[in-house]
Coordinates of C-alpha atoms in Angstrom, one line a residue:
M859 CA 0.0 0.0 0.0
S860 CA 2.8 2.4 0.9
T861 CA 4.5 1.7 -2.4
R862 CA 1.4 2.6 -4.4
C863 CA 1.0 5.8 -2.4
G864 CA 4.6 6.6 -3.2
V865 CA 4.1 6.1 -6.9
L866 CA 1.0 8.2 -6.9
A867 CA 2.7 11.0 -5.0
A868 CA 5.6 10.9 -7.5
I869 CA 3.2 11.2 -10.4
I870 CA 1.4 14.2 -8.8
L871 CA 4.7 15.9 -8.1
L872 CA 5.9 15.3 -11.7
T873 CA 2.7 16.7 -13.1
W874 CA 3.0 19.8 -10.9
V875 CA 6.6 20.3 -12.0
L876 CA 5.8 20.0 -15.7
D877 CA 2.9 22.5 -15.3
G878 CA 5.2 24.9 -13.6
C879 CA 7.6 24.7 -16.5
K880 CA 5.1 25.8 -19.1
T881 CA 5.8 29.2 -20.7
S882 CA 3.8 31.7 -22.8
V883 CA 6.0 31.1 -25.9
E884 CA 3.8 29.9 -28.8
P885 CA 5.0 27.1 -31.1
S886 CA 7.0 28.3 -34.1
P887 CA 4.9 28.6 -37.3
S888 CA 5.5 26.3 -40.2
P889 CA 7.5 27.7 -43.0
G890 CA 6.3 28.6 -46.5
I891 CA 8.1 28.2 -49.8
L892 CA 9.5 31.0 -51.9
R893 CA 9.9 30.1 -55.6
V894 CA 11.8 32.4 -57.9
T895 CA 11.7 31.8 -61.7
L896 CA 13.8 33.5 -64.4
K897 CA 13.2 33.6 -68.1
S898 CA 14.1 35.9 -71.1
T899 CA 11.6 38.4 -72.3
E900 CA 9.8 37.1 -75.4
S901 CA 10.2 40.4 -77.3
D902 CA 14.0 40.4 -77.1
T903 CA 14.7 38.0 -80.0
N904 CA 18.0 39.0 -81.7
I905 CA 21.3 40.8 -81.7
V906 CA 23.4 42.3 -84.5
L907 CA 27.1 41.1 -84.6
L908 CA 29.3 42.6 -87.3
N909 CA 26.3 43.4 -89.4
D910 CA 24.9 39.8 -89.0
T911 CA 21.5 39.6 -87.3
S912 CA 21.2 36.5 -85.1
H913 CA 18.4 33.9 -85.5
F914 CA 17.4 31.2 -83.1
S915 CA 19.2 27.9 -83.2
R916 CA 19.1 24.7 -81.1
W917 CA 22.7 25.3 -80.1
D918 CA 22.5 28.9 -78.8
N919 CA 23.8 29.4 -75.3
F920 CA 23.9 32.3 -72.9
G921 CA 24.8 30.9 -69.6
M922 CA 23.8 33.0 -66.6
V923 CA 24.8 32.1 -63.1
V924 CA 22.4 32.8 -60.2
S925 CA 23.6 32.6 -56.7
Q926 CA 23.6 34.3 -53.2
G927 CA 19.8 34.5 -52.9
R928 CA 18.2 36.0 -49.9
L929 CA 14.8 37.4 -48.9
S930 CA 14.9 40.4 -46.5
Q931 CA 12.8 42.5 -44.2
G932 CA 14.8 45.5 -43.0
D933 CA 18.0 44.1 -41.5
S934 CA 16.7 40.6 -41.1
Y935 CA 16.9 38.1 -43.9
A936 CA 16.4 34.5 -44.9
A937 CA 18.9 32.7 -47.2
I938 CA 17.2 31.0 -50.1
Y939 CA 18.5 28.0 -52.1
S940 CA 18.2 26.5 -55.5
N941 CA 15.8 23.8 -54.3
S942 CA 14.0 22.8 -51.1
S943 CA 16.2 19.8 -50.4
S944 CA 18.4 19.6 -47.4
A945 CA 21.5 20.0 -49.7
R946 CA 21.2 23.8 -49.5
I947 CA 22.6 24.4 -53.0
T948 CA 23.3 28.1 -53.4
S949 CA 23.8 28.6 -57.1
D950 CA 22.6 27.4 -60.5
T951 CA 23.2 28.1 -64.2
I952 CA 20.6 28.6 -66.8
N953 CA 20.7 29.1 -70.6
A954 CA 18.9 32.4 -71.2
L955 CA 18.6 31.6 -74.9
G956 CA 17.2 28.1 -74.3
R957 CA 13.8 27.7 -75.9
E958 CA 10.9 25.3 -75.9
W959 CA 8.1 24.4 -78.3
L960 CA 4.7 25.8 -77.5
N961 CA 3.7 22.4 -76.0
G962 CA 6.4 22.9 -73.3
Q963 CA 8.9 20.4 -74.7
A964 CA 12.5 21.7 -74.5
I965 CA 14.3 22.3 -77.8
T966 CA 17.5 20.3 -78.0
Y967 CA 20.3 19.7 -80.5
L968 CA 18.3 16.8 -81.8
D969 CA 15.5 19.0 -83.2
T970 CA 15.8 19.9 -86.8
A971 CA 12.8 22.1 -87.4
T972 CA 13.2 25.8 -88.0
I973 CA 12.8 27.8 -84.7
T974 CA 10.8 31.0 -84.8
P975 CA 9.1 33.3 -82.3
Q976 CA 5.8 31.9 -83.6
N977 CA 6.4 28.2 -82.9
S978 CA 8.5 28.5 -79.7
R979 CA 9.2 30.5 -76.6
F980 CA 12.0 31.1 -74.1
R981 CA 12.2 28.5 -71.3
K982 CA 11.3 29.4 -67.8
Y983 CA 13.7 28.2 -65.1
T984 CA 13.2 27.8 -61.4
I985 CA 16.3 29.5 -59.9
F986 CA 15.3 29.4 -56.3
E987 CA 12.8 27.2 -54.3
S988 CA 13.4 27.4 -50.6
Y989 CA 11.6 27.2 -47.3
V990 CA 11.5 30.6 -45.5
P991 CA 9.7 31.7 -42.3
P992 CA 6.2 33.1 -43.0
G993 CA 5.9 36.9 -43.1
T994 CA 6.0 39.9 -45.4
Y995 CA 9.4 40.8 -46.8
D996 CA 10.5 44.0 -48.7
R997 CA 13.5 42.9 -50.7
L998 CA 14.7 40.0 -52.9
T999 CA 18.4 39.8 -53.6
F1000 CA 20.5 37.5 -55.8
A1001 CA 23.6 37.6 -57.8
L1002 CA 23.4 37.3 -61.6
T1003 CA 26.6 36.9 -63.7
A1004 CA 27.7 35.6 -67.1
S1005 CA 30.9 34.6 -68.8
E1006 CA 30.1 34.1 -72.5
M1007 CA 27.3 34.1 -75.2
E1008 CA 27.3 31.8 -78.2
I1009 CA 25.1 31.9 -81.3
F1010 CA 25.3 29.9 -84.5
I1011 CA 23.0 31.5 -87.1
P1012 CA 23.8 33.1 -89.4
K1013 CA 27.4 32.6 -88.3
H1014 CA 29.1 31.1 -85.3
Y1015 CA 29.9 33.8 -82.7
L1016 CA 31.4 33.2 -79.3
N1017 CA 31.8 36.3 -77.2
P1018 CA 33.1 36.9 -73.7
V1019 CA 30.6 38.5 -71.3
G1020 CA 31.3 40.2 -68.0
L1021 CA 29.8 42.8 -65.7
P1022 CA 30.9 46.4 -66.2
P1023 CA 33.9 47.5 -64.0
G1024 CA 32.8 48.3 -60.5
V1025 CA 29.3 46.7 -60.8
A1026 CA 28.6 44.2 -57.9
P1027 CA 27.2 40.8 -58.8
S1028 CA 24.2 41.1 -56.5
M1029 CA 21.0 42.8 -57.5
D1030 CA 18.2 44.1 -55.2
F1031 CA 14.5 43.9 -56.1
T1032 CA 12.3 45.9 -53.7
G1033 CA 8.6 45.2 -53.3
T1034 CA 6.2 43.3 -51.2
F1035 CA 6.8 39.5 -51.0
T1036 CA 4.4 37.8 -48.6
V1037 CA 5.0 34.2 -47.7
R1038 CA 2.3 32.4 -45.9
E1039 CA 2.6 29.4 -43.5
N1040 CA 2.5 26.2 -45.6
G1041 CA 1.9 28.2 -48.8
V1042 CA 3.9 28.9 -51.9
T1043 CA 4.8 32.4 -53.2
Q1044 CA 6.2 32.5 -56.7
V1045 CA 8.2 35.5 -58.0
D1046 CA 8.6 35.6 -61.7
V1047 CA 11.6 37.5 -63.0
E1048 CA 12.5 38.4 -66.6
V1049 CA 15.7 39.4 -68.2
L1050 CA 16.4 41.1 -71.6
P1051 CA 19.2 38.8 -72.8
Y1052 CA 20.3 40.8 -75.9
K1053 CA 19.4 44.3 -74.8
S1054 CA 21.5 43.7 -71.6
L1055 CA 24.6 43.4 -73.7
R1056 CA 26.8 46.4 -74.7
R1057 CA 29.8 45.9 -76.9
Y1058 CA 33.1 46.9 -75.5
Q1059 CA 36.2 46.1 -77.6
D1060 CA 36.3 42.3 -78.0
Q1061 CA 33.7 41.5 -75.3
F1062 CA 30.3 42.4 -74.0
Y1063 CA 29.4 44.2 -70.8
F1064 CA 26.4 42.6 -69.1
E1065 CA 24.3 45.6 -68.2
R1066 CA 21.6 43.6 -66.7
Q1067 CA 18.0 44.6 -67.5
V1068 CA 16.1 42.4 -65.1
T1069 CA 12.6 43.0 -63.8
V1070 CA 10.2 41.3 -61.4
V1071 CA 7.0 40.9 -63.5
R1072 CA 4.8 39.0 -61.2
V1073 CA 4.4 38.0 -57.5
Q1074 CA 1.7 35.4 -56.8
A1075 CA 0.5 33.1 -54.1
L1076 CA -0.1 29.5 -55.4

């Protein structure tokens, strides 16, 4: 009998201790997902090189490197990554001249049909997809750089590309970016691939013309 009373007393004491340890701190909210996409603007379709006007080909390549993503509210920020896995990959490379057929199938070197603005479009890439704390943010930041641009029609041109002297890789986009708990917020960004290039001697300066065109909750 005394043993049972002792056990009961211990349970009552433990319950009292646990109740006494409770605080007013609420559980942390579940994160939401920020997804950032990047594609070239459909109206920017060609460039003139040495009096040659470029035309789309299945080999064209303008590799742009995106990295160092973050979403900020004042001095506070959340780092964002290329995908939502635990690997925390911080950078990715896209082909800003990559195109797809209107049915969404990517155009590859195996395609032989003529590529036009009427039967194809620039591909849209997901450059960041990352969990972030829910809230309203006022600035999206990421670095955007390039090293070369290559076209094949009417002639093969391979030109070095770099940022102008003194220009930092990171770009800031101000606005309202609201991420809800367990929700997905998508930010669509567009770049003018050819209009962003300015010839300087034997290379191009990448004077980035990049705009946030849409912010939507999915």
